Amino acid sequence: MGKVTLHDVAKAAGVSIATASWAINDNKNVRIPENTRRKVRKVADRLGYHSNAFARSLARGRSDLIGFVSDGVATSPFAGQVIQGAQDEAWRNGKILLVVDTDGNKTIERKAFAFMLEHQVEGLIYSSWVHRAITPPVELDRTASVLVNCFDEFGRFPAVVPNEVQGGRAATELLIRAGHRRIAFVNEPTISPASVGRLEGYRLALSAGGIEYQPTMVIDATADQEGGYGAVDAVLATGATAVFCHNDRTAMGLYDALRERGLRVPDDLSVVGFDNQEVISAHLHPALTTVGLPQYDLGVLGVRSLLALNESVHGDGDAADGVAVAGGDKGVEGIGDEPRHYDPLLVACPAVMRDSIRARGVTATRVVSLG
Amino acid sequence: MGKVTLHDVAKAAGVSIATASWAINDNKNVRIPENTRRKVRKVADRLGYHSNAFARSLARGRSDLIGFVSDGVATSPFAGQVIQGAQDEAWRNGKILLVVDTDGNKTIERKAFAFMLEHQVEGLIYSSWVHRAITPPVELDRTASVLVNCFDEFGRFPAVVPNEVQGGRAATELLIRAGHRRIAFVNEPTISPASVGRLEGYRLALSAGGIEYQPTMVIDATADQEGGYGAVDAVLATGATAVFCHNDRTAMGLYDALRERGLRVPDDLSVVGFDNQEVISAHLHPALTTVGLPQYDLGVLGVRSLLALNESVHGDGDAADGVAVAGGDKGVEGIGDEPRHYDPLLVACPAVMRDSIRARGVTATRVVSLG
DNA sequence: TTGAAAGCGCTAACAA
DNA sequence: TTGTTAGCGCTTTCAA
C-alpha cells in the first residue's frame, strides 16, 4: 500500500519533515532553494510517495471534494454528459467530484449523503434524471447545495435547468423558417416542465411567425417510440406538413409508422425532435433534426454555481464574480438572514441541424443546404 | 459545516470522548450500557454530528474506499449498469465506490489514479467502455486491482469480461431453434473480442446444429445503423431467412433498409441483435430479439474479485471463499513470489426474447409464443 | 532557509 | 464500565 510517508521521504532526503512538505507542495510563504526541492522531489518519487489525502485534509481543514448525488442520471442516456461537465469544471478549480447514483432509492440516497457529509464535501450537487420539481432532501441544508436538472418550488436552492421554452421555440422556428405553416406538435400528455415548456415555446414561435395556434394541432402521445408510432394517424389527420415531436424517441416511432404507410421524411412530412439522443437522432434515415439538451453545460454550471455560493460566503466581500448565479443575483447577500430566493438558471437548448426538414414555399430564407 | 466534533458530543453528553466514540460505533470489544449509548446517540444527532471520515480513516488505517476508473463507461449507453452493479456490491460489503470517468483522456487518468491512491483506496477497478485488450496503467501495480470489460494480454490482473463466444452462440441458436438453416451474420470487420468471439459462437452454433459454415454468409459492416443499412443487399443476396447482427444498432439500420424495400421483419427475414441496448431494441417494430451484455454482473463481479483479492492477502489462510476469482483459482496462492496468472472470468450474455424471429418449418421446437 | 512541535478529529490500547 | 492518552500523516505557526 501507500506505506511511504512524508516522514520516510524527509529522512531519506536528509531534511526535516516540514521542509519535505514545503518542497513537495509549492508553499508560497516559504522559499525553498531549488536544489533542496529537487532532491526531495526525486527521493519522493523514487520511494513512490503519495501524500495521504486524509491526513492532508484533516490538517488543512479542507477536503477539495464536491458531492454529486443523482437519482439515476448515470443509468439514463443523458447521464454521462452532465457528470462529465461537472467533473471537468470541478477539476478546473482544483476540486474533485464524488459521484453517487442513488437510482432513485431513498435508502441509498440517505447513505450517500451521510457518506458525503462525513467526507467533508465542500458542497453538494443534487441532480435529477428528468427535469422536474423536487422536494429537497434535508441534508442539502447541511452544506452549500445546488440543484441540477431539477428545482425546488420555493427557490431555496440555486438550480440549473434546461430552457424548455426556448428549446420548444427553437424547434418550431426551424420548421417555420423552412416555410412550414401547418405544424403539428406531438406532446407528452403528462404535466412536466418539458411538456409545458415546450408547448409554450411552440406557441411563442407560432405567434411570432404570425401563425394562429390551433389546439387541434397538438397531439397527445407518450414520450417514446410507441407513442410516436401510435400518433401517426392523428398527425396526418391535421393536414400538417411538418411536425415537432416531444422527443427523439417519439420521432423514431413516427418514422416507423410513416414508412409503413409509404410516406417519406422529409418529402411527405418534415420532422423535428428534441433531446438529441445521439444513438437515435444521428442514425435515423434521414438523420433527425432536433434540439439538444445542454447536459454538459448543466454540469459545468452546477459546479460553477456551487463554487460561487461558497465564494460568496467564505470570500472577502466580492462574491460571485460574474458567475452565472440565478438570474438577478438576489440572495447572494443576506447571509443567514431571511431565507433567500434563487431563480433557476435557464440553460439554452441548441438546435442540431440534420436532414429531416424539407424547405417549402418561397418563405424559405436562411435555408441553404436542404434538399 | 460539519463543525460538530466528537469532542463536542462527549462534552454535551457528559462522557469522555472515548465513551462517545464507543457509543456511536458499535464497538464489540467494549460494553456500553444501553442508556449511556442512547443518551450519547441522542445528543449526537441533536447536535447534527457527522463523524469525520478523514480522521476516522487516518486513525483506523483503513478507508473502505474502492476506486473505479473507467475510460468513458459513464458516457456510453452501457455505462450506468456496470457502475451500479459495482456500487451495490461495494455497499453490500461496507465499502464505497469512488468513480472517475476519464473519458479516455490519459491526463485525467493520471490525475484520477493519483487521487485514488492519495485517498487510500483499498483497491482499483479499471474498466473499459468497449470490451478489449489493454495495457494496464502502471498505477494498477500500486494496489490490488482488477480489470472489468477489458483484460491484459499477460493475465497479470484478474479480469471480468462478457462471454462473447457464448453470446454469439446463444444468438445463433435462437435462430436455429426457430427452424432457420440459412443464417447470415453481419459482423464488424475490425478485429476485436466482440467480432472474433461472436463469430466463433456463430460457427459453434452452426456446427452444433449440423449446418455447414459458409464464409459467404458472413457480411462485413460497421457496427452501427449505417453499417446495417448498407448491408441489406449483401444479406438478401445470401438467400438467408434469418440474420444475426453484430449489435442492435446494426439491426436497427437493417430494419430501415428492409422496410424501404417493402420487406418485413420477421416475416421476410428474422433478425437477432446483440447488446440489448434498450432504447433501440425494445422499441423497434417489431421489438428486437437480442442478446444482452451482462453489465450489472460485470460490476458486481469486478468488486467481488477485488475483495477476494484483498481477502487472499490480508485474510488468515482461507482465501476467496467460493468467490468467482479467475477460472481455476491459480494464483491465489504464491503471494509475492513468481508473478501469478489470472484467466479472465467470462460472464454469460443472456438471450432476450422479443418479436423479431419467425418460427419456420417443422424443426421448430421450443418455439412457443412466436407469431 | 530550516526545524520543532502543536494540533486536525478520531480510534484503540492501556489503565483505572 | 469508563477515562487517559498515544498516535494516524500532514500542515503550519513559531523559533532558531
XYZ file of N, CA and C in Angstrom, chain B residues 120-323:
612
model
N -6.248 6.612 -0.403
C -6.043 5.323 0.253
C -7.052 4.257 -0.126
N -7.447 4.248 -1.391
C -8.392 3.211 -1.799
C -7.835 1.833 -1.495
N -8.731 0.929 -1.206
C -8.299 -0.423 -0.862
C -8.139 -1.284 -2.102
N -8.393 -0.689 -3.248
C -8.242 -1.431 -4.483
C -8.760 -0.593 -5.635
N -8.418 -1.038 -6.846
C -8.783 -0.281 -8.036
C -9.502 -1.185 -9.034
N -10.559 -0.637 -9.602
C -11.201 -1.341 -10.696
C -11.010 -0.483 -11.930
N -10.465 -1.095 -12.942
C -10.207 -0.357 -14.159
C -11.113 -0.918 -15.231
N -11.963 -0.053 -15.747
C -12.985 -0.544 -16.639
C -12.962 0.151 -17.987
N -13.198 -0.617 -19.007
C -13.197 -0.049 -20.355
C -14.611 0.042 -20.884
N -14.809 0.987 -21.763
C -16.112 1.183 -22.342
C -16.437 0.020 -23.286
N -15.444 -0.333 -24.066
C -15.649 -1.427 -25.004
C -14.747 -2.589 -24.612
N -15.258 -3.763 -24.721
C -14.511 -4.968 -24.383
C -13.249 -5.064 -25.244
N -12.101 -5.025 -24.609
C -10.872 -5.036 -25.386
C -9.652 -5.389 -24.541
N -8.551 -5.632 -25.225
C -7.288 -5.887 -24.539
C -6.664 -4.542 -24.225
N -6.078 -4.410 -23.061
C -5.449 -3.143 -22.705
C -4.045 -3.373 -22.160
N -3.284 -2.300 -22.113
C -2.013 -2.319 -21.412
C -2.287 -1.663 -20.063
N -2.166 -2.414 -18.995
C -2.568 -1.879 -17.690
C -1.715 -0.681 -17.286
N -2.337 0.396 -16.881
C -1.595 1.561 -16.380
C -0.730 1.129 -15.197
N 0.424 1.723 -15.073
C 1.350 1.314 -14.016
C 0.770 1.446 -12.610
N -0.131 2.398 -12.446
C -0.684 2.612 -11.106
C -1.382 1.366 -10.563
N -1.833 0.513 -11.474
C -2.546 -0.670 -11.009
C -1.654 -1.564 -10.158
N -0.344 -1.402 -10.331
C 0.574 -2.221 -9.556
C 0.732 -1.728 -8.120
N 0.248 -0.546 -7.878
C 0.450 0.033 -6.554
C -0.584 -0.413 -5.526
N -1.596 -1.116 -5.996
C -2.604 -1.617 -5.069
C -3.324 -2.789 -5.720
N -4.211 -3.430 -4.984
C -4.963 -4.536 -5.571
C -5.820 -3.994 -6.705
N -5.808 -4.663 -7.846
C -6.562 -4.143 -8.983
C -7.223 -5.239 -9.784
N -8.375 -4.929 -10.317
C -8.992 -5.852 -11.262
C -9.520 -5.094 -12.467
N -9.578 -5.818 -13.568
C -9.996 -5.229 -14.842
C -11.439 -5.627 -15.135
N -12.221 -4.697 -15.615
C -13.603 -5.007 -15.953
C -13.899 -4.598 -17.394
N -14.448 -5.534 -18.124
C -14.739 -5.336 -19.544
C -13.481 -5.082 -20.367
N -12.380 -5.505 -19.826
C -11.128 -5.445 -20.554
C -10.164 -6.423 -19.876
N -9.031 -6.640 -20.497
C -8.100 -7.617 -19.927
C -6.708 -7.324 -20.439
N -5.716 -7.750 -19.689
C -4.360 -7.573 -20.186
C -3.871 -8.900 -20.726
N -3.193 -8.791 -21.798
C -2.691 -9.944 -22.531
C -2.017 -11.004 -21.646
N -1.275 -10.531 -20.638
C -0.492 -11.474 -19.854
C -1.196 -12.013 -18.607
N -2.433 -11.619 -18.455
C -3.177 -12.112 -17.307
C -2.574 -11.697 -15.980
N -1.963 -10.548 -15.954
C -1.350 -10.101 -14.702
C -2.396 -9.655 -13.683
N -3.574 -9.300 -14.189
C -4.640 -8.878 -13.275
C -5.897 -9.716 -13.499
N -6.635 -9.945 -12.434
C -7.923 -10.602 -12.621
C -8.769 -9.733 -13.543
N -9.509 -10.373 -14.411
C -10.337 -9.607 -15.339
C -11.724 -10.218 -15.409
N -12.700 -9.382 -15.594
C -14.076 -9.842 -15.720
C -14.620 -9.318 -17.044
N -14.985 -10.218 -17.922
C -15.445 -9.808 -19.253
C -16.666 -10.599 -19.708
N -17.417 -10.049 -20.641
C -18.567 -10.795 -21.156
C -18.115 -11.979 -21.996
N -18.892 -13.023 -21.969
C -18.569 -14.203 -22.757
C -19.120 -14.040 -24.168
N -18.294 -13.507 -25.033
C -18.730 -13.200 -26.396
C -19.070 -14.459 -27.181
N -18.273 -15.480 -26.961
C -18.500 -16.723 -27.705
C -19.863 -17.316 -27.355
N -20.090 -17.465 -26.071
C -21.381 -17.992 -25.629
C -22.513 -17.101 -26.133
N -22.288 -15.791 -26.101
C -23.319 -14.859 -26.561
C -23.619 -15.048 -28.034
N -22.575 -15.123 -28.822
C -22.767 -15.302 -30.263
C -23.461 -16.622 -30.542
N -23.094 -17.592 -29.751
C -23.722 -18.897 -29.935
C -25.197 -18.839 -29.556
N -25.482 -18.196 -28.450
C -26.872 -18.079 -27.998
C -27.731 -17.390 -29.053
N -27.196 -16.310 -29.606
C -27.946 -15.566 -30.618
C -28.262 -16.465 -31.806
N -27.246 -17.157 -32.273
C -27.426 -18.019 -33.434
C -28.386 -19.169 -33.144
N -28.259 -19.702 -31.949
C -29.134 -20.829 -31.603
C -30.601 -20.430 -31.530
N -30.837 -19.190 -31.176
C -32.211 -18.699 -31.161
C -32.815 -18.900 -32.552
N -32.008 -18.606 -33.545
C -32.456 -18.699 -34.927
C -32.594 -20.167 -35.358
N -31.619 -20.951 -34.982
C -31.645 -22.357 -35.374
C -32.839 -23.069 -34.749
N -33.067 -22.780 -33.504
C -34.192 -23.417 -32.814
C -35.516 -23.024 -33.452
N -35.544 -21.852 -34.047
C -36.786 -21.414 -34.692
C -36.903 -22.037 -36.078
N -35.931 -22.873 -36.415
C -36.045 -23.603 -37.673
C -35.261 -23.039 -38.846
N -34.496 -22.014 -38.606
C -33.719 -21.439 -39.709
C -32.448 -22.234 -39.962
N -32.057 -22.309 -41.231
C -30.832 -23.015 -41.583
C -29.925 -22.141 -42.442
N -30.503 -21.202 -43.095
C -29.657 -20.249 -43.840
C -29.593 -18.968 -43.027
N -28.513 -18.873 -42.274
C -28.396 -17.766 -41.337
C -27.191 -16.899 -41.658
N -27.459 -15.655 -41.992
C -26.352 -14.739 -42.284
C -25.876 -14.092 -40.990
N -24.664 -13.589 -41.023
C -24.104 -12.912 -39.852
C -23.484 -11.597 -40.313
N -24.070 -10.511 -39.891
C -23.493 -9.206 -40.227
C -22.526 -8.867 -39.121
N -21.253 -8.957 -39.419
C -20.236 -8.771 -38.377
C -19.400 -7.527 -38.633
N -18.876 -7.025 -37.542
C -17.973 -5.888 -37.614
C -16.634 -6.387 -38.157
N -16.051 -5.688 -39.120
C -14.827 -6.174 -39.756
C -13.576 -6.027 -38.874
N -13.604 -5.089 -37.975
C -12.453 -4.880 -37.099
C -12.222 -6.116 -36.222
N -10.971 -6.387 -35.949
C -10.651 -7.492 -35.047
C -10.878 -7.002 -33.619
N -11.716 -7.669 -32.900
C -11.982 -7.282 -31.522
C -12.534 -8.503 -30.796
N -12.477 -8.479 -29.478
C -13.041 -9.617 -28.743
C -14.476 -9.884 -29.166
N -15.222 -8.812 -29.441
C -16.610 -8.994 -29.822
C -16.732 -9.640 -31.196
N -16.034 -9.083 -32.173
C -16.201 -9.615 -33.528
C -15.669 -11.041 -33.636
N -14.543 -11.266 -33.013
C -13.963 -12.606 -33.070
C -14.792 -13.605 -32.269
N -15.144 -13.198 -31.060
C -15.894 -14.091 -30.189
C -17.273 -14.441 -30.723
N -17.973 -13.417 -31.193
C -19.327 -13.676 -31.683
C -19.304 -14.558 -32.932
N -18.287 -14.335 -33.744
C -18.168 -15.172 -34.942
C -17.926 -16.624 -34.529
N -17.064 -16.786 -33.570
C -16.781 -18.151 -33.110
C -18.059 -18.792 -32.562
N -18.815 -18.011 -31.811
C -20.071 -18.519 -31.275
C -21.031 -18.915 -32.390
N -21.072 -18.088 -33.397
C -21.932 -18.344 -34.560
C -21.558 -19.684 -35.206
N -20.257 -19.858 -35.399
C -19.794 -21.108 -36.016
C -20.080 -22.313 -35.145
N -19.870 -22.145 -33.857
C -20.140 -23.234 -32.926
C -21.596 -23.656 -32.990
N -22.478 -22.671 -32.996
C -23.911 -22.966 -33.024
C -24.274 -23.687 -34.317
N -23.729 -23.174 -35.419
C -23.989 -23.789 -36.723
C -23.575 -25.256 -36.683
N -22.371 -25.437 -36.258
C -21.831 -26.793 -36.271
C -22.628 -27.705 -35.354
N -23.021 -27.187 -34.193
C -23.824 -27.993 -33.288
C -25.188 -28.305 -33.903
N -25.630 -27.414 -34.775
C -26.935 -27.616 -35.398
C -26.829 -28.386 -36.706
N -25.632 -28.833 -36.995
C -25.445 -29.602 -38.216
C -25.544 -28.757 -39.474
N -25.222 -27.518 -39.353
C -25.276 -26.642 -40.520
C -23.852 -26.285 -40.939
N -23.632 -26.376 -42.205
C -22.282 -26.087 -42.674
C -21.995 -24.586 -42.623
N -20.811 -24.240 -42.162
C -20.428 -22.837 -42.105
C -19.989 -22.369 -43.477
N -20.564 -21.279 -43.935
C -20.129 -20.740 -45.217
C -19.658 -19.305 -45.038
N -18.407 -19.069 -45.351
C -17.844 -17.728 -45.180
C -18.650 -16.667 -45.913
N -19.290 -17.048 -46.977
C -20.057 -16.050 -47.731
C -21.288 -15.554 -46.980
N -21.657 -16.279 -45.972
C -22.815 -15.855 -45.183
C -22.441 -14.781 -44.159
N -21.141 -14.541 -44.038
C -20.709 -13.514 -43.093
C -20.445 -12.209 -43.842
N -21.186 -11.192 -43.488
C -21.061 -9.908 -44.172
C -20.406 -8.869 -43.266
N -19.429 -8.184 -43.801
C -18.759 -7.129 -43.039
C -19.574 -5.843 -43.054
N -19.684 -5.216 -41.905
C -20.358 -3.915 -41.851
C -19.989 -3.228 -40.546
N -19.806 -1.929 -40.612
C -19.504 -1.206 -39.386
C -20.630 -1.425 -38.381
N -20.258 -1.402 -37.122
C -21.207 -1.784 -36.084
C -22.170 -0.670 -35.688
N -22.819 -0.066 -36.663
C -23.829 0.946 -36.339
C -24.958 0.902 -37.348
N -25.883 1.832 -37.215
C -27.050 1.836 -38.090
C -26.659 1.915 -39.564
N -25.709 2.762 -39.870
C -25.279 2.916 -41.253
C -24.774 1.580 -41.803
N -24.017 0.873 -40.980
C -23.499 -0.425 -41.407
C -24.621 -1.395 -41.747
N -25.587 -1.471 -40.860
C -26.704 -2.383 -41.078
C -27.515 -1.986 -42.309
N -27.704 -0.699 -42.416
C -28.472 -0.171 -43.549
C -27.804 -0.551 -44.862
N -26.490 -0.375 -44.886
C -25.752 -0.646 -46.117
C -25.578 -2.124 -46.422
N -25.786 -2.957 -45.424
C -25.517 -4.381 -45.611
C -26.696 -5.133 -46.214
N -27.812 -4.443 -46.345
C -29.031 -5.153 -46.720
C -28.939 -5.965 -48.011
N -28.352 -5.392 -49.029
C -28.290 -6.134 -50.293
C -27.454 -7.388 -50.170
N -26.329 -7.237 -49.500
C -25.459 -8.389 -49.304
C -26.186 -9.479 -48.533
N -26.934 -9.059 -47.530
C -27.668 -10.037 -46.730
C -28.701 -10.753 -47.598
N -29.460 -9.978 -48.335
C -30.501 -10.578 -49.166
C -29.899 -11.498 -50.220
N -28.735 -11.098 -50.710
C -28.078 -11.896 -51.745
C -27.702 -13.292 -51.261
N -27.519 -13.442 -49.970
C -27.134 -14.761 -49.450
C -28.305 -15.725 -49.454
N -29.492 -15.171 -49.608
C -30.664 -16.035 -49.571
C -31.009 -16.485 -48.164
N -30.476 -15.794 -47.201
C -30.731 -16.152 -45.807
C -32.186 -15.913 -45.435
N -32.673 -16.712 -44.489
C -34.025 -16.485 -43.978
C -33.945 -15.795 -42.632
N -32.713 -15.731 -42.115
C -32.522 -15.100 -40.808
C -31.135 -14.500 -40.759
N -31.013 -13.469 -39.916
C -29.710 -12.838 -39.834
C -29.384 -12.455 -38.391
N -28.145 -12.689 -38.043
C -27.646 -12.330 -36.724
C -26.811 -11.071 -36.930
N -27.206 -9.982 -36.269
C -26.469 -8.738 -36.434
C -25.489 -8.531 -35.283
N -24.351 -8.004 -35.623
C -23.309 -7.781 -34.628
C -23.822 -7.030 -33.399
N -24.687 -6.062 -33.620
C -25.314 -5.409 -32.465
C -26.669 -4.804 -32.828
N -27.318 -4.243 -31.828
C -28.672 -3.728 -32.047
C -28.710 -2.557 -33.007
N -27.655 -1.775 -32.982
C -27.635 -0.627 -33.882
C -27.597 -1.101 -35.320
N -26.789 -2.109 -35.579
C -26.729 -2.682 -36.918
C -28.117 -3.181 -37.323
N -28.760 -3.844 -36.381
C -30.095 -4.374 -36.659
C -31.067 -3.239 -36.980
N -30.935 -2.163 -36.257
C -31.826 -1.025 -36.488
C -31.673 -0.497 -37.913
N -30.433 -0.381 -38.347
C -30.180 0.087 -39.706
C -30.745 -0.881 -40.733
N -30.578 -2.151 -40.441
C -31.073 -3.178 -41.354
C -32.599 -3.111 -41.451
N -33.243 -2.919 -40.324
C -34.702 -2.763 -40.292
C -35.133 -1.680 -41.291
N -34.463 -0.546 -41.183
C -34.818 0.581 -42.050
C -34.703 0.203 -43.521
N -33.572 -0.375 -43.860
C -33.313 -0.721 -45.252
C -34.330 -1.745 -45.756
N -34.633 -2.682 -44.888
C -35.592 -3.717 -45.247
C -36.956 -3.092 -45.552
N -37.350 -2.200 -44.666
C -38.654 -1.578 -44.819
C -38.727 -0.778 -46.115
N -37.622 -0.169 -46.446
C -37.624 0.601 -47.691
C -37.792 -0.285 -48.911
N -37.400 -1.531 -48.734
C -37.574 -2.470 -49.850
C -38.908 -3.195 -49.754
N -39.728 -2.771 -48.831
C -41.035 -3.399 -48.676
C -40.970 -4.766 -48.004
N -39.852 -5.045 -47.377
C -39.709 -6.335 -46.697
C -40.030 -6.184 -45.219
N -40.525 -7.261 -44.619
C -40.937 -7.161 -43.223
C -40.185 -8.121 -42.310
N -39.942 -7.616 -41.109
C -39.359 -8.438 -40.055
C -40.509 -8.854 -39.151
N -40.653 -10.087 -38.782
C -39.795 -11.209 -39.137
C -40.298 -12.023 -40.312
N -41.396 -11.588 -40.932
C -41.989 -12.434 -41.972
C -41.042 -12.745 -43.120
N -40.388 -11.710 -43.591
C -39.469 -11.951 -44.699
C -38.061 -12.293 -44.227
N -37.733 -11.809 -43.075
C -36.402 -12.074 -42.537
C -36.450 -11.995 -41.011
N -35.915 -13.025 -40.385
C -35.821 -12.985 -38.921
C -34.525 -12.305 -38.561
N -34.567 -11.537 -37.469
C -33.380 -10.787 -37.089
C -33.097 -10.951 -35.605
N -31.815 -11.103 -35.274
C -31.455 -11.068 -33.862
C -30.264 -10.124 -33.714
N -30.293 -9.361 -32.655
C -29.231 -8.377 -32.432
C -28.278 -8.790 -31.329
N -27.596 -7.833 -30.775
C -26.683 -8.094 -29.668
C -26.526 -6.779 -28.904
N -26.362 -6.862 -27.617
C -26.142 -5.727 -26.696
C -27.364 -5.407 -25.848
N -28.541 -5.687 -26.410
C -29.771 -5.279 -25.742
C -29.688 -3.822 -25.279
N -29.448 -2.988 -26.237
C -29.433 -1.551 -25.977
C -30.890 -1.093 -25.970
N -31.445 -1.042 -24.767
C -32.899 -0.882 -24.609
C -33.560 0.191 -25.465
N -33.004 1.401 -25.460
C -33.647 2.470 -26.241
C -33.948 2.028 -27.641
N -33.100 1.161 -28.148
C -33.313 0.691 -29.504
C -34.102 -0.607 -29.522
N -33.508 -1.646 -29.009
C -34.070 -2.980 -29.189
C -35.504 -3.131 -28.698
N -35.793 -2.540 -27.556
C -37.137 -2.722 -27.001
C -38.192 -1.959 -27.775
N -37.759 -1.009 -28.583
C -38.746 -0.137 -29.223
C -38.765 -0.167 -30.745
N -38.056 -1.109 -31.302
C -38.111 -1.261 -32.753
C -39.446 -1.914 -33.098
N -39.841 -1.868 -34.344
C -41.067 -2.551 -34.780
C -40.693 -3.591 -35.788
N -40.804 -4.840 -35.492
C -41.177 -5.385 -34.183
C -40.001 -5.302 -33.212
N -40.289 -5.409 -31.932
C -39.245 -5.353 -30.919
C -38.191 -6.421 -31.225
N -36.962 -6.044 -30.995
C -35.842 -6.887 -31.409
C -35.429 -7.949 -30.397
N -35.403 -9.174 -30.857
C -34.847 -10.242 -30.031
C -33.332 -10.078 -30.073
N -32.709 -10.187 -28.929
C -31.287 -9.874 -28.894
C -30.600 -10.622 -27.754
N -29.329 -10.361 -27.611
C -28.580 -10.982 -26.519
C -28.000 -9.839 -25.708
N -28.211 -9.870 -24.412
C -27.779 -8.754 -23.579
C -26.344 -8.876 -23.098
N -25.765 -7.731 -22.838
C -24.438 -7.711 -22.221
C -24.666 -7.737 -20.709
N -23.895 -8.486 -19.979
C -24.149 -8.631 -18.540
C -23.511 -7.510 -17.738
N -23.837 -6.278 -18.071
C -23.146 -5.146 -17.445
C -23.213 -5.129 -15.927
N -24.403 -5.268 -15.405
C -24.549 -5.216 -13.956
C -23.663 -6.272 -13.291
N -23.695 -7.457 -13.849
C -22.885 -8.533 -13.279
C -21.392 -8.260 -13.398
N -21.019 -7.622 -14.463
C -19.599 -7.285 -14.615
C -19.176 -6.417 -13.434
N -20.029 -5.463 -13.109
C -19.733 -4.580 -11.992
C -19.655 -5.338 -10.674
N -20.669 -6.136 -10.442
C -20.717 -6.911 -9.204
C -19.478 -7.799 -9.084
N -19.226 -8.551 -10.131
C -18.111 -9.500 -10.073
C -16.773 -8.793 -10.009
N -16.722 -7.612 -10.585
C -15.494 -6.829 -10.507
C -15.137 -6.544 -9.065
N -16.084 -5.985 -8.319
C -15.705 -5.677 -6.937
C -15.567 -6.955 -6.126
N -16.350 -7.950 -6.454
C -16.216 -9.194 -5.702
C -14.807 -9.775 -5.872
N -14.330 -9.746 -7.089
C -12.982 -10.259 -7.336
C -11.955 -9.444 -6.568
N -12.191 -8.164 -6.533
C -11.262 -7.284 -5.839
C -11.227 -7.608 -4.353
N -12.390 -7.759 -3.785
C -12.456 -8.062 -2.361
C -11.792 -9.406 -2.082
N -12.023 -10.355 -2.972
C -11.427 -11.671 -2.805
C -9.903 -11.566 -2.841
N -9.455 -10.708 -3.708
C -8.024 -10.499 -3.868
C -7.423 -9.997 -2.562
N -8.049 -9.022 -1.981
C -7.559 -8.476 -0.722
C -7.690 -9.492 0.400
N -8.794 -10.187 0.366
C -9.036 -11.247 1.335
C -7.863 -12.218 1.325
N -7.497 -12.627 0.125
C -6.457 -13.643 -0.001
C -5.109 -13.121 0.453
N -4.978 -11.819 0.546
C -3.708 -11.268 1.008
C -3.737 -11.032 2.513
N -4.779 -10.272 2.921
C -4.863 -9.930 4.342
C -5.460 -11.049 5.171
N -6.349 -11.801 4.541
C -7.105 -12.814 5.266
C -6.200 -13.830 5.946
N -6.750 -14.547 6.950
C -5.939 -15.554 7.639
C -6.139 -16.897 6.966
N -5.328 -17.187 6.023
C -5.401 -18.501 5.418
C -6.448 -18.676 4.333
N -7.680 -18.918 4.756
C -8.686 -19.254 3.751
C -9.071 -18.076 2.859
N -8.574 -18.103 1.686
C -8.840 -17.028 0.727
C -10.176 -17.244 0.036
N -10.449 -16.371 -0.890
C -11.550 -16.460 -1.838
C -12.568 -17.561 -1.569
N -13.493 -17.307 -0.711
C -14.486 -18.306 -0.362
C -15.496 -18.497 -1.474
N -15.139 -19.318 -2.403
C -16.068 -19.616 -3.475
C -16.323 -18.443 -4.399
N -15.715 -17.359 -4.101
C -15.924 -16.188 -4.935
C -15.283 -16.418 -6.293
